[in-house]
Amino acid sequence: MTEPFTVAIDGPAAAGKGTVSRAVAAHFGFAHLDTGLLYRAVGIQVLHGVDPIDAARGLTPDGLDNPDLRSADVAQAASKVAVIPEVRAALLDFQRAFARRAGGAVLDGRDICTVIVPQAEAQLFVTASAEVRAKRRWAELQARGDDVAFDQVLADVKERDARDSERAAAPLKPSETAHVLDTSEMTIDEAVAAAIAVVDQKRKG
């Protein structure tokens, strides 16, 4: 397959969209972009004193390889810079070019279906309850050795949900054509299988 085929996957933090996206990309042999890393890459620069708009305009693919991008502090910084319209505009072209590359692409983030590539052939909104998502994020942090209370993780998840859904620029919400996939009661394998089935149907449709 050489023609562009875009899979756009939206959803709130810790819903499983990253895991689902990577698995879908691997299954179909598509390229994968975690667009949240773009904002984390800007966020980490802001934590080091760089202006957010300058950081976004100067971002290169090399900036996505920093292992520190997965920290909780960077996640909060990313959510804060994501509400700045100039930052979002600076990162648009990068994402859209990736989405239409030959051979297929999977992009996951928080406004992929509604803003970045609303013309995507397959669209999913991966979600789960705040409590389930907090448990998943807390387990990840514990496994990494971060000593953080579950109540704090839950509060952070709810705070990010509010900020992402209430922002003026590209608020978090399912697109009208997205398939909503609630993973609250699903195993990883079940969520991946459901997502692959949706994409497969779109490819054959």
mmCIF file of C-alpha atoms in Angstrom:
data_model
loop_
_atom_site.group_PDB
_atom_site.id
_atom_site.type_symbol
_atom_site.label_atom_id
_atom_site.label_comp_id
_atom_site.label_asym_id
_atom_site.label_seq_id
_atom_site.Cartn_x
_atom_site.Cartn_y
_atom_site.Cartn_z
ATOM 1 C CA MET A 1 0.000 0.000 0.000
ATOM 2 C CA THR A 2 1.528 3.302 -1.118
ATOM 3 C CA GLU A 3 -1.487 5.605 -1.058
ATOM 4 C CA PRO A 4 -1.972 7.777 2.041
ATOM 5 C CA PHE A 5 -4.340 6.296 4.617
ATOM 6 C CA THR A 6 -4.654 8.153 7.888
ATOM 7 C CA VAL A 7 -5.811 6.682 11.188
ATOM 8 C CA ALA A 8 -6.611 9.489 13.650
ATOM 9 C CA ILE A 9 -6.949 8.549 17.306
ATOM 10 C CA ASP A 10 -8.160 11.078 19.890
ATOM 11 C CA GLY A 11 -8.838 10.710 23.572
ATOM 12 C CA PRO A 12 -8.020 11.985 27.054
ATOM 13 C CA ALA A 13 -4.848 11.269 29.025
ATOM 14 C CA ALA A 14 -4.169 7.634 30.029
ATOM 15 C CA ALA A 15 -7.127 6.237 28.080
ATOM 16 C CA GLY A 16 -4.857 3.806 26.258
ATOM 17 C CA LYS A 17 -4.730 5.618 22.930
ATOM 18 C CA GLY A 18 -0.934 5.426 22.749
ATOM 19 C CA THR A 19 -0.889 1.668 23.302
ATOM 20 C CA VAL A 20 -3.756 1.174 20.847
ATOM 21 C CA SER A 21 -2.138 3.462 18.261
ATOM 22 C CA ARG A 22 1.227 1.716 18.355
ATOM 23 C CA ALA A 23 -0.458 -1.680 18.017
ATOM 24 C CA VAL A 24 -2.643 -0.527 15.107
ATOM 25 C CA ALA A 25 0.391 0.968 13.348
ATOM 26 C CA ALA A 26 2.366 -2.257 13.817
ATOM 27 C CA HIS A 27 -0.540 -4.428 12.626
ATOM 28 C CA PHE A 28 -1.014 -2.522 9.365
ATOM 29 C CA GLY A 29 2.626 -1.517 8.841
ATOM 30 C CA PHE A 30 1.813 2.194 9.163
ATOM 31 C CA ALA A 31 4.080 4.931 10.526
ATOM 32 C CA HIS A 32 3.133 6.171 14.012
ATOM 33 C CA LEU A 33 3.267 9.628 15.593
ATOM 34 C CA ASP A 34 2.424 10.322 19.226
ATOM 35 C CA THR A 35 1.496 13.966 18.738
ATOM 36 C CA GLY A 36 1.441 14.509 22.486
ATOM 37 C CA LEU A 37 5.226 14.198 22.348
ATOM 38 C CA LEU A 38 5.294 17.379 20.260
ATOM 39 C CA TYR A 39 3.679 19.300 23.106
ATOM 40 C CA ARG A 40 5.830 17.533 25.694
ATOM 41 C CA ALA A 41 8.918 18.501 23.689
ATOM 42 C CA VAL A 42 7.761 22.120 23.816
ATOM 43 C CA GLY A 43 6.788 21.789 27.481
ATOM 44 C CA ILE A 44 10.197 20.521 28.568
ATOM 45 C CA GLN A 45 11.867 23.467 26.858
ATOM 46 C CA VAL A 46 9.493 25.836 28.646
ATOM 47 C CA LEU A 47 10.512 24.247 31.962
ATOM 48 C CA HIS A 48 14.069 25.207 31.007
ATOM 49 C CA GLY A 49 13.107 28.822 30.387
ATOM 50 C CA VAL A 50 12.427 28.841 26.638
ATOM 51 C CA ASP A 51 9.484 30.834 25.284
ATOM 52 C CA PRO A 52 6.738 28.332 24.310
ATOM 53 C CA ILE A 53 6.078 29.823 20.874
ATOM 54 C CA ASP A 54 9.794 29.921 20.046
ATOM 55 C CA ALA A 55 10.114 26.328 21.253
ATOM 56 C CA ALA A 56 7.229 25.175 19.040
ATOM 57 C CA ARG A 57 8.496 26.971 15.946
ATOM 58 C CA GLY A 58 11.983 25.549 16.379
ATOM 59 C CA LEU A 59 10.975 21.962 17.125
ATOM 60 C CA THR A 60 12.682 19.180 15.145
ATOM 61 C CA PRO A 61 12.093 15.394 15.128
ATOM 62 C CA ASP A 62 15.235 15.002 17.251
ATOM 63 C CA GLY A 63 13.407 16.787 20.061
ATOM 64 C CA LEU A 64 11.012 13.830 20.396
ATOM 65 C CA ASP A 65 13.678 11.356 21.508
ATOM 66 C CA ASN A 66 14.277 12.745 25.009
ATOM 67 C CA PRO A 67 13.403 10.038 27.606
ATOM 68 C CA ASP A 68 12.493 12.778 30.113
ATOM 69 C CA LEU A 69 9.415 13.675 28.041
ATOM 70 C CA ARG A 70 7.365 11.047 29.936
ATOM 71 C CA SER A 71 7.685 12.666 33.374
ATOM 72 C CA ALA A 72 4.661 14.036 35.247
ATOM 73 C CA ASP A 73 6.071 17.588 35.345
ATOM 74 C CA VAL A 74 6.542 17.602 31.584
ATOM 75 C CA ALA A 75 3.007 16.243 31.098
ATOM 76 C CA GLN A 76 1.581 19.178 33.046
ATOM 77 C CA ALA A 77 3.769 21.644 31.130
ATOM 78 C CA ALA A 78 2.611 20.099 27.839
ATOM 79 C CA SER A 79 -1.042 20.500 28.790
ATOM 80 C CA LYS A 80 -0.422 24.159 29.631
ATOM 81 C CA VAL A 81 1.402 25.055 26.404
ATOM 82 C CA ALA A 82 -1.256 23.181 24.390
ATOM 83 C CA VAL A 83 -3.799 25.912 25.183
ATOM 84 C CA ILE A 84 -1.643 28.549 23.401
ATOM 85 C CA PRO A 85 -3.042 29.030 19.854
ATOM 86 C CA GLU A 86 0.342 30.084 18.422
ATOM 87 C CA VAL A 87 1.928 26.868 19.711
ATOM 88 C CA ARG A 88 -0.801 24.719 18.152
ATOM 89 C CA ALA A 89 -0.498 26.572 14.833
ATOM 90 C CA ALA A 90 3.274 26.083 14.762
ATOM 91 C CA LEU A 91 2.892 22.310 15.141
ATOM 92 C CA LEU A 92 0.044 21.870 12.642
ATOM 93 C CA ASP A 93 2.085 21.536 9.440
ATOM 94 C CA PHE A 94 4.402 18.942 10.991
ATOM 95 C CA GLN A 95 1.467 16.738 11.932
ATOM 96 C CA ARG A 96 -0.476 17.122 8.685
ATOM 97 C CA ALA A 97 2.526 16.277 6.535
ATOM 98 C CA PHE A 98 3.143 13.150 8.613
ATOM 99 C CA ALA A 99 -0.511 12.124 8.339
ATOM 100 C CA ARG A 100 -0.521 12.084 4.536
ATOM 101 C CA ARG A 101 2.771 10.272 4.013
ATOM 102 C CA ALA A 102 2.739 7.376 1.570
ATOM 103 C CA GLY A 103 2.138 3.951 3.089
ATOM 104 C CA GLY A 104 -0.262 4.987 5.838
ATOM 105 C CA ALA A 105 0.055 6.756 9.171
ATOM 106 C CA VAL A 106 -1.421 6.560 12.662
ATOM 107 C CA LEU A 107 -1.545 9.753 14.725
ATOM 108 C CA ASP A 108 -2.725 9.903 18.312
ATOM 109 C CA GLY A 109 -3.357 12.923 20.478
ATOM 110 C CA ARG A 110 -6.170 15.137 21.717
ATOM 111 C CA ASP A 111 -7.494 16.924 18.627
ATOM 112 C CA ILE A 112 -6.381 14.717 15.764
ATOM 113 C CA CYS A 113 -9.859 13.963 14.388
ATOM 114 C CA THR A 114 -11.364 17.390 14.983
ATOM 115 C CA VAL A 115 -8.517 19.716 13.944
ATOM 116 C CA ILE A 116 -5.334 18.090 12.661
ATOM 117 C CA VAL A 117 -6.706 15.623 10.102
ATOM 118 C CA PRO A 118 -10.528 15.776 10.089
ATOM 119 C CA GLN A 119 -10.389 14.078 6.666
ATOM 120 C CA ALA A 120 -8.713 10.974 8.144
ATOM 121 C CA GLU A 121 -10.074 7.780 6.637
ATOM 122 C CA ALA A 122 -10.399 6.111 10.068
ATOM 123 C CA GLN A 123 -11.157 7.988 13.293
ATOM 124 C CA LEU A 124 -11.336 6.671 16.855
ATOM 125 C CA PHE A 125 -11.944 8.387 20.185
ATOM 126 C CA VAL A 126 -10.372 6.176 22.860
ATOM 127 C CA THR A 127 -11.618 6.954 26.350
ATOM 128 C CA ALA A 128 -12.129 5.516 29.847
ATOM 129 C CA SER A 129 -13.382 6.767 33.203
ATOM 130 C CA ALA A 130 -11.153 9.191 35.114
ATOM 131 C CA GLU A 131 -10.688 6.637 37.916
ATOM 132 C CA VAL A 132 -9.595 3.881 35.538
ATOM 133 C CA ARG A 133 -7.223 6.211 33.719
ATOM 134 C CA ALA A 134 -5.735 7.421 37.007
ATOM 135 C CA LYS A 135 -5.146 3.822 38.122
ATOM 136 C CA ARG A 136 -3.330 3.086 34.866
ATOM 137 C CA ARG A 137 -1.166 6.189 35.105
ATOM 138 C CA TRP A 138 -0.441 5.550 38.803
ATOM 139 C CA ALA A 139 0.650 1.971 38.014
ATOM 140 C CA GLU A 140 2.995 3.290 35.300
ATOM 141 C CA LEU A 141 4.529 5.798 37.714
ATOM 142 C CA GLN A 142 4.913 3.183 40.440
ATOM 143 C CA ALA A 143 6.607 0.788 38.035
ATOM 144 C CA ARG A 144 9.007 3.564 37.064
ATOM 145 C CA GLY A 145 9.861 4.200 40.705
ATOM 146 C CA ASP A 146 8.007 7.510 41.086
ATOM 147 C CA ASP A 147 6.616 7.832 44.617
ATOM 148 C CA VAL A 148 3.294 9.586 44.048
ATOM 149 C CA ALA A 149 -0.061 9.149 45.786
ATOM 150 C CA PHE A 150 -3.009 7.774 43.778
ATOM 151 C CA ASP A 151 -5.223 10.683 44.923
ATOM 152 C CA GLN A 152 -2.727 13.130 43.416
ATOM 153 C CA VAL A 153 -2.662 11.248 40.124
ATOM 154 C CA LEU A 154 -6.485 11.232 40.011
ATOM 155 C CA ALA A 155 -6.566 14.970 40.745
ATOM 156 C CA ASP A 156 -4.038 15.582 37.954
ATOM 157 C CA VAL A 157 -6.092 13.532 35.488
ATOM 158 C CA LYS A 158 -9.271 15.450 36.317
ATOM 159 C CA GLU A 159 -7.427 18.778 36.124
ATOM 160 C CA ARG A 160 -6.050 17.924 32.690
ATOM 161 C CA ASP A 161 -9.479 16.744 31.507
ATOM 162 C CA ALA A 162 -11.009 20.056 32.529
ATOM 163 C CA ARG A 163 -8.260 22.106 30.917
ATOM 164 C CA ASP A 164 -8.256 20.073 27.697
ATOM 165 C CA SER A 165 -12.048 20.029 27.288
ATOM 166 C CA GLU A 166 -12.632 23.668 28.233
ATOM 167 C CA ARG A 167 -9.818 25.346 26.290
ATOM 168 C CA ALA A 168 -10.836 27.824 23.587
ATOM 169 C CA ALA A 169 -8.464 26.322 21.000
ATOM 170 C CA ALA A 170 -9.438 22.830 19.864
ATOM 171 C CA PRO A 171 -11.214 21.552 22.992
ATOM 172 C CA LEU A 172 -11.093 17.795 23.566
ATOM 173 C CA LYS A 173 -14.214 16.078 22.205
ATOM 174 C CA PRO A 174 -15.082 13.251 19.798
ATOM 175 C CA SER A 175 -15.526 14.232 16.165
ATOM 176 C CA GLU A 176 -18.922 13.535 14.609
ATOM 177 C CA THR A 177 -17.441 10.713 12.532
ATOM 178 C CA ALA A 178 -15.203 9.112 15.188
ATOM 179 C CA HIS A 179 -15.862 5.646 16.569
ATOM 180 C CA VAL A 180 -15.942 5.989 20.377
ATOM 181 C CA LEU A 181 -13.983 3.185 22.052
ATOM 182 C CA ASP A 182 -14.449 3.045 25.846
ATOM 183 C CA THR A 183 -11.642 0.913 27.277
ATOM 184 C CA SER A 184 -12.744 1.122 30.945
ATOM 185 C CA GLU A 185 -13.733 -2.553 31.066
ATOM 186 C CA MET A 186 -11.394 -3.815 28.344
ATOM 187 C CA THR A 187 -8.058 -5.556 28.484
ATOM 188 C CA ILE A 188 -5.294 -4.170 26.270
ATOM 189 C CA ASP A 189 -5.764 -7.025 23.806
ATOM 190 C CA GLU A 190 -9.511 -6.392 23.610
ATOM 191 C CA ALA A 191 -9.034 -2.666 23.012
ATOM 192 C CA VAL A 192 -6.436 -3.290 20.307
ATOM 193 C CA ALA A 193 -8.626 -5.896 18.589
ATOM 194 C CA ALA A 194 -11.597 -3.511 18.598
ATOM 195 C CA ALA A 195 -9.523 -0.688 17.123
ATOM 196 C CA ILE A 196 -8.036 -2.921 14.416
ATOM 197 C CA ALA A 197 -11.537 -4.066 13.465
ATOM 198 C CA VAL A 198 -12.678 -0.442 13.015
ATOM 199 C CA VAL A 199 -9.664 0.430 10.863
ATOM 200 C CA ASP A 200 -9.982 -2.770 8.820
ATOM 201 C CA GLN A 201 -13.612 -1.993 8.088
ATOM 202 C CA LYS A 202 -12.675 1.514 6.906
ATOM 203 C CA ARG A 203 -9.907 0.166 4.657
ATOM 204 C CA LYS A 204 -12.305 -2.281 3.031
ATOM 205 C CA GLY A 205 -15.195 0.172 2.934
#
